[in-house]
Coordinates of N, CA and C in Angstrom, one line a residue:
Q1 N 83.7 -207.8 -114.6 CA 83.5 -207.4 -115.2 C 83.7 -208.5 -116.6
V2 N 83.2 -208.9 -118.0 CA 82.8 -209.1 -118.4 C 83.4 -209.5 -119.9
Q3 N 84.1 -210.0 -120.2 CA 84.1 -209.9 -121.5 C 83.8 -210.6 -122.7
L4 N 83.0 -211.0 -124.4 CA 82.2 -211.6 -125.1 C 83.0 -210.9 -126.3
V5 N 83.0 -212.5 -127.1 CA 83.7 -213.0 -128.0 C 83.1 -213.7 -128.8
E6 N 82.6 -213.3 -129.9 CA 81.4 -213.5 -130.8 C 82.5 -214.5 -132.3
S7 N 81.7 -215.4 -132.5 CA 82.0 -215.6 -134.0 C 81.3 -216.8 -134.2
G8 N 81.5 -216.7 -136.4 CA 80.5 -217.8 -137.0 C 80.1 -216.9 -137.9
G9 N 80.3 -215.3 -137.9 CA 79.9 -214.8 -138.8 C 80.1 -215.3 -140.8
G10 N 80.0 -214.8 -140.9 CA 80.2 -214.9 -142.5 C 79.0 -214.7 -143.6
L11 N 79.9 -215.0 -144.9 CA 79.5 -214.7 -146.6 C 78.9 -215.6 -146.7
V12 N 77.3 -216.1 -146.8 CA 76.6 -217.4 -147.6 C 75.8 -216.8 -148.5
Q13 N 74.6 -217.8 -149.3 CA 74.3 -218.0 -150.2 C 73.1 -217.9 -149.2
A14 N 71.9 -216.5 -150.2 CA 70.5 -216.9 -149.5 C 69.9 -218.6 -149.3
G15 N 69.6 -218.8 -148.4 CA 68.9 -220.5 -148.0 C 69.9 -221.3 -147.7
G16 N 71.0 -220.3 -146.9 CA 71.5 -221.1 -146.5 C 71.8 -221.2 -144.9
S17 N 72.5 -221.5 -144.0 CA 72.8 -221.2 -142.8 C 74.3 -220.9 -142.5
L18 N 74.0 -220.3 -141.3 CA 75.8 -219.6 -139.8 C 74.8 -220.2 -138.7
R19 N 76.1 -220.0 -138.2 CA 75.7 -220.5 -136.4 C 77.1 -219.4 -135.7
L20 N 76.0 -218.9 -135.2 CA 76.8 -218.2 -134.1 C 76.8 -218.3 -132.5
S21 N 78.8 -217.7 -132.2 CA 78.8 -218.1 -131.1 C 79.5 -216.9 -130.4
C22 N 78.8 -217.3 -129.0 CA 79.4 -215.8 -128.5 C 79.3 -216.5 -126.8
V23 N 80.8 -216.2 -126.4 CA 81.2 -216.8 -125.5 C 81.9 -215.2 -124.4
A24 N 81.1 -215.7 -123.0 CA 81.3 -214.5 -122.1 C 82.2 -215.4 -121.2
S25 N 83.3 -214.8 -120.9 CA 84.2 -214.7 -119.8 C 85.0 -213.8 -118.8
G26 N 85.0 -213.7 -118.0 CA 84.9 -213.4 -117.5 C 84.7 -213.8 -115.2
R27 N 84.9 -213.3 -114.8 CA 84.6 -213.7 -112.7 C 82.9 -213.7 -113.2
I28 N 82.6 -214.5 -113.5 CA 81.1 -214.3 -113.9 C 80.2 -214.8 -113.0
S29 N 79.1 -214.6 -111.9 CA 78.4 -215.4 -110.9 C 77.4 -216.0 -111.3
S30 N 77.0 -215.3 -112.5 CA 75.0 -215.6 -112.9 C 75.0 -214.8 -114.3
I31 N 74.4 -215.4 -115.1 CA 73.9 -214.8 -116.6 C 72.6 -214.5 -116.4
N32 N 71.8 -213.3 -116.1 CA 70.6 -213.4 -116.4 C 70.1 -213.6 -117.7
A33 N 70.2 -213.1 -118.7 CA 69.5 -213.2 -120.2 C 71.8 -213.2 -121.4
M34 N 70.8 -213.9 -122.2 CA 71.9 -213.6 -123.4 C 70.9 -213.5 -124.8
G35 N 71.8 -212.6 -125.2 CA 70.7 -212.6 -127.0 C 72.1 -211.6 -128.2
W36 N 70.9 -211.8 -128.6 CA 71.6 -211.1 -130.3 C 71.1 -210.1 -130.7
Y37 N 71.5 -208.7 -131.1 CA 71.0 -207.9 -132.0 C 70.9 -207.7 -132.7
R38 N 71.0 -207.1 -133.8 CA 71.6 -206.9 -135.6 C 71.9 -205.1 -135.6
Q39 N 72.5 -204.7 -136.7 CA 72.4 -203.5 -137.3 C 73.4 -203.6 -138.6
A40 N 72.1 -203.2 -139.8 CA 72.5 -202.7 -140.8 C 73.0 -201.7 -141.4
P41 N 73.8 -200.8 -142.0 CA 74.2 -199.7 -142.5 C 72.7 -198.6 -142.7
G42 N 73.5 -197.6 -141.8 CA 71.5 -197.3 -141.9 C 70.0 -196.9 -141.6
K43 N 70.3 -198.3 -140.2 CA 69.4 -198.6 -140.0 C 69.5 -198.8 -138.3
Q44 N 68.3 -199.1 -137.4 CA 68.4 -198.9 -136.2 C 68.8 -200.2 -135.7
R45 N 68.9 -199.8 -135.2 CA 70.1 -201.9 -134.2 C 68.5 -202.1 -133.4
E46 N 68.4 -203.8 -133.8 CA 67.3 -204.3 -133.4 C 67.6 -205.1 -132.4
L47 N 67.0 -206.4 -131.8 CA 66.3 -207.3 -130.8 C 66.4 -208.5 -132.5
V48 N 66.8 -209.5 -132.2 CA 66.8 -210.8 -133.0 C 66.0 -211.5 -132.0
A49 N 66.9 -211.9 -131.0 CA 66.4 -213.3 -130.1 C 67.4 -212.9 -129.0
V50 N 66.5 -213.4 -127.7 CA 67.1 -214.0 -125.6 C 67.0 -214.3 -125.5
I51 N 67.3 -215.1 -124.2 CA 67.3 -216.3 -123.6 C 67.8 -215.7 -122.3
T52 N 66.5 -216.1 -121.2 CA 67.1 -216.4 -120.3 C 67.8 -216.8 -119.5
R53 N 68.3 -216.8 -118.2 CA 68.7 -218.6 -117.7 C 68.1 -219.4 -118.1
G54 N 66.8 -219.2 -117.1 CA 64.9 -220.1 -117.1 C 65.4 -221.0 -118.4
G55 N 65.6 -220.9 -119.7 CA 65.2 -221.4 -121.2 C 64.1 -220.4 -121.8
S56 N 63.5 -219.1 -120.9 CA 62.6 -218.6 -122.2 C 63.0 -217.7 -122.8
T57 N 63.1 -218.2 -124.5 CA 63.1 -217.0 -125.2 C 62.1 -216.1 -126.2
N58 N 62.6 -215.7 -127.3 CA 62.0 -214.3 -126.7 C 62.2 -214.2 -128.9
Y59 N 61.7 -214.2 -130.3 CA 62.5 -214.4 -131.6 C 61.8 -212.4 -131.4
E60 N 62.2 -212.1 -132.6 CA 62.1 -210.8 -133.8 C 60.9 -211.2 -134.7
D61 N 60.0 -210.8 -135.3 CA 59.1 -211.7 -135.7 C 59.9 -212.3 -136.5
S62 N 60.4 -211.7 -137.6 CA 61.1 -211.9 -139.0 C 61.5 -213.4 -139.0
V63 N 62.6 -213.5 -137.9 CA 63.2 -214.2 -138.1 C 62.7 -215.9 -137.2
K64 N 61.6 -215.7 -137.0 CA 60.5 -216.8 -136.3 C 60.8 -218.0 -136.9
G65 N 60.6 -219.3 -136.7 CA 61.4 -220.3 -137.4 C 62.4 -220.9 -138.6
R66 N 62.7 -219.6 -138.1 CA 64.4 -219.9 -138.9 C 65.7 -219.6 -138.4
F67 N 65.6 -218.6 -137.5 CA 66.7 -218.9 -136.4 C 66.1 -219.3 -135.1
T68 N 66.9 -220.3 -134.4 CA 66.7 -220.7 -133.0 C 68.5 -220.2 -131.8
I69 N 67.9 -219.4 -131.1 CA 69.3 -219.1 -130.1 C 68.8 -220.1 -129.0
S70 N 70.0 -221.1 -128.1 CA 70.7 -221.7 -127.0 C 71.6 -221.3 -127.2
R71 N 71.5 -221.7 -125.3 CA 72.6 -221.4 -124.3 C 73.6 -222.7 -124.0
D72 N 74.7 -223.0 -123.4 CA 75.0 -223.6 -122.5 C 75.7 -222.6 -121.8
N73 N 74.5 -223.0 -120.6 CA 75.2 -222.7 -118.7 C 76.6 -222.6 -118.0
S74 N 77.3 -224.3 -118.7 CA 78.2 -224.1 -118.6 C 79.6 -224.1 -119.1
K75 N 79.2 -223.0 -120.0 CA 80.4 -222.7 -121.0 C 80.3 -221.0 -121.0
N76 N 79.5 -220.5 -120.1 CA 78.5 -219.4 -120.1 C 78.7 -218.8 -121.5
T77 N 77.5 -219.4 -123.0 CA 78.3 -219.6 -124.4 C 76.4 -219.8 -124.7
V78 N 76.3 -218.5 -125.4 CA 75.1 -218.7 -126.3 C 75.6 -218.8 -127.8
Y79 N 74.1 -219.5 -128.5 CA 74.3 -219.4 -129.9 C 73.2 -218.8 -130.5
L80 N 73.2 -218.8 -131.6 CA 72.5 -218.3 -132.7 C 72.9 -219.5 -133.7
Q81 N 71.6 -219.8 -133.7 CA 71.2 -220.7 -134.9 C 70.7 -220.4 -135.9
M82 N 71.2 -219.9 -137.3 CA 70.3 -219.1 -138.3 C 70.0 -220.3 -139.6
N83 N 68.9 -220.4 -140.5 CA 69.0 -221.1 -141.3 C 67.7 -220.1 -141.9
I84 N 67.8 -220.8 -143.8 CA 66.8 -220.4 -144.7 C 67.5 -218.4 -144.6
L85 N 68.7 -218.8 -144.7 CA 68.5 -217.1 -144.3 C 68.1 -215.8 -145.6
K86 N 68.2 -214.9 -145.5 CA 67.8 -214.0 -146.3 C 68.8 -213.2 -146.8
P87 N 68.9 -212.0 -147.6 CA 69.2 -210.8 -147.8 C 69.1 -209.9 -147.0
E88 N 67.7 -209.8 -146.7 CA 67.7 -208.4 -145.5 C 68.4 -208.9 -143.7
D89 N 67.8 -210.6 -144.1 CA 69.4 -210.5 -141.8 C 70.5 -210.1 -142.9
T90 N 70.9 -209.8 -143.5 CA 72.8 -209.1 -143.3 C 72.1 -208.3 -142.8
A91 N 73.2 -208.3 -141.7 CA 74.3 -207.0 -140.7 C 75.2 -207.1 -140.1
R92 N 75.2 -206.3 -140.0 CA 76.3 -207.3 -138.0 C 75.5 -207.2 -137.0
Y93 N 75.9 -208.9 -136.7 CA 75.3 -209.4 -135.5 C 76.4 -209.0 -133.8
Y94 N 75.0 -208.7 -133.2 CA 75.9 -208.4 -131.3 C 75.9 -209.0 -130.2
C95 N 76.4 -209.6 -129.5 CA 76.0 -210.1 -127.9 C 76.0 -209.8 -127.1
N96 N 74.8 -209.4 -127.0 CA 74.2 -208.8 -125.1 C 74.3 -209.8 -124.0
V97 N 75.2 -210.1 -123.4 CA 74.6 -210.5 -121.8 C 74.5 -209.4 -120.7
R98 N 72.8 -210.0 -120.5 CA 73.6 -209.1 -119.0 C 73.2 -210.3 -117.3
A99 N 74.6 -209.7 -116.5 CA 75.1 -211.0 -116.1 C 75.7 -210.0 -114.8
S100 N 76.0 -211.0 -113.6 CA 76.3 -210.1 -112.5 C 77.8 -211.0 -112.3
Y101 N 79.0 -209.9 -111.4 CA 79.8 -210.4 -111.1 C 80.7 -210.6 -110.3
Y102 N 81.6 -211.5 -109.4 CA 82.3 -211.3 -108.5 C 82.4 -210.4 -107.8
G103 N 81.9 -209.5 -106.4 CA 83.0 -208.6 -105.7 C 82.0 -207.6 -106.1
V104 N 80.9 -207.6 -107.3 CA 80.2 -206.4 -107.5 C 78.8 -206.7 -107.3
S105 N 78.0 -206.1 -106.6 CA 76.5 -206.5 -106.6 C 75.5 -205.8 -107.4
G106 N 74.8 -206.8 -108.3 CA 73.9 -205.8 -109.2 C 74.1 -207.0 -110.3
V107 N 73.3 -206.4 -111.8 CA 73.5 -206.9 -112.9 C 74.3 -206.1 -113.9
Y108 N 74.9 -206.2 -114.9 CA 75.5 -205.1 -115.7 C 75.3 -206.1 -117.2
E109 N 75.4 -204.8 -118.0 CA 75.0 -205.3 -119.6 C 75.9 -205.1 -119.9
Y110 N 77.0 -206.2 -121.3 CA 78.2 -205.6 -122.0 C 77.3 -206.4 -123.3
W111 N 78.4 -205.8 -124.1 CA 78.1 -205.8 -125.5 C 79.8 -206.3 -126.4
G112 N 79.2 -206.9 -127.0 CA 80.5 -207.5 -128.0 C 81.0 -207.0 -128.9
Q113 N 81.9 -207.1 -129.7 CA 82.8 -206.1 -131.0 C 81.4 -206.5 -131.9
G114 N 81.0 -207.8 -132.7 CA 79.9 -207.4 -133.2 C 80.1 -208.8 -134.1
T115 N 80.1 -209.3 -135.0 CA 80.3 -210.4 -136.5 C 79.4 -209.9 -137.3
Q116 N 79.6 -210.0 -138.8 CA 79.3 -210.1 -139.9 C 77.9 -210.6 -140.2
V117 N 77.4 -210.3 -140.8 CA 76.8 -211.9 -141.6 C 76.0 -210.9 -142.2
T118 N 76.4 -211.7 -144.2 CA 76.6 -211.0 -145.2 C 75.5 -212.5 -145.6
V119 N 74.2 -212.0 -146.3 CA 73.6 -213.2 -146.6 C 73.7 -211.9 -148.9
S120 N 74.3 -213.1 -150.4 CA 73.9 -212.8 -151.2 C 72.3 -213.5 -151.2
S121 N 72.3 -212.8 -152.3 CA 71.2 -213.5 -153.8 C 71.3 -214.0 -154.6

């Protein structure tokens, strides 16, 4: 079983920056991938960025060049550095982790409760 705790959201001015963190805890044996999704009111949830165990990354087109996803494997933590924020980035951001844990076979998906990011114009 895995618990995810996100932090770093807030209200910022357009052009500003925020750094989101997501810490995974529990009897984790390995993490296959960690990522960030976002959802704005009345809109569909969308993938923002993903990073695999090996360090491969993938970004949604609108955030390429502005956002950077990274991880600290020793801390089971994933970060999302968001620069040059735009009003359209406003959404609730959710951490997503695919992991295995001791005592259970297979890979399971977990979600954090989300952290709000609001960008004013």
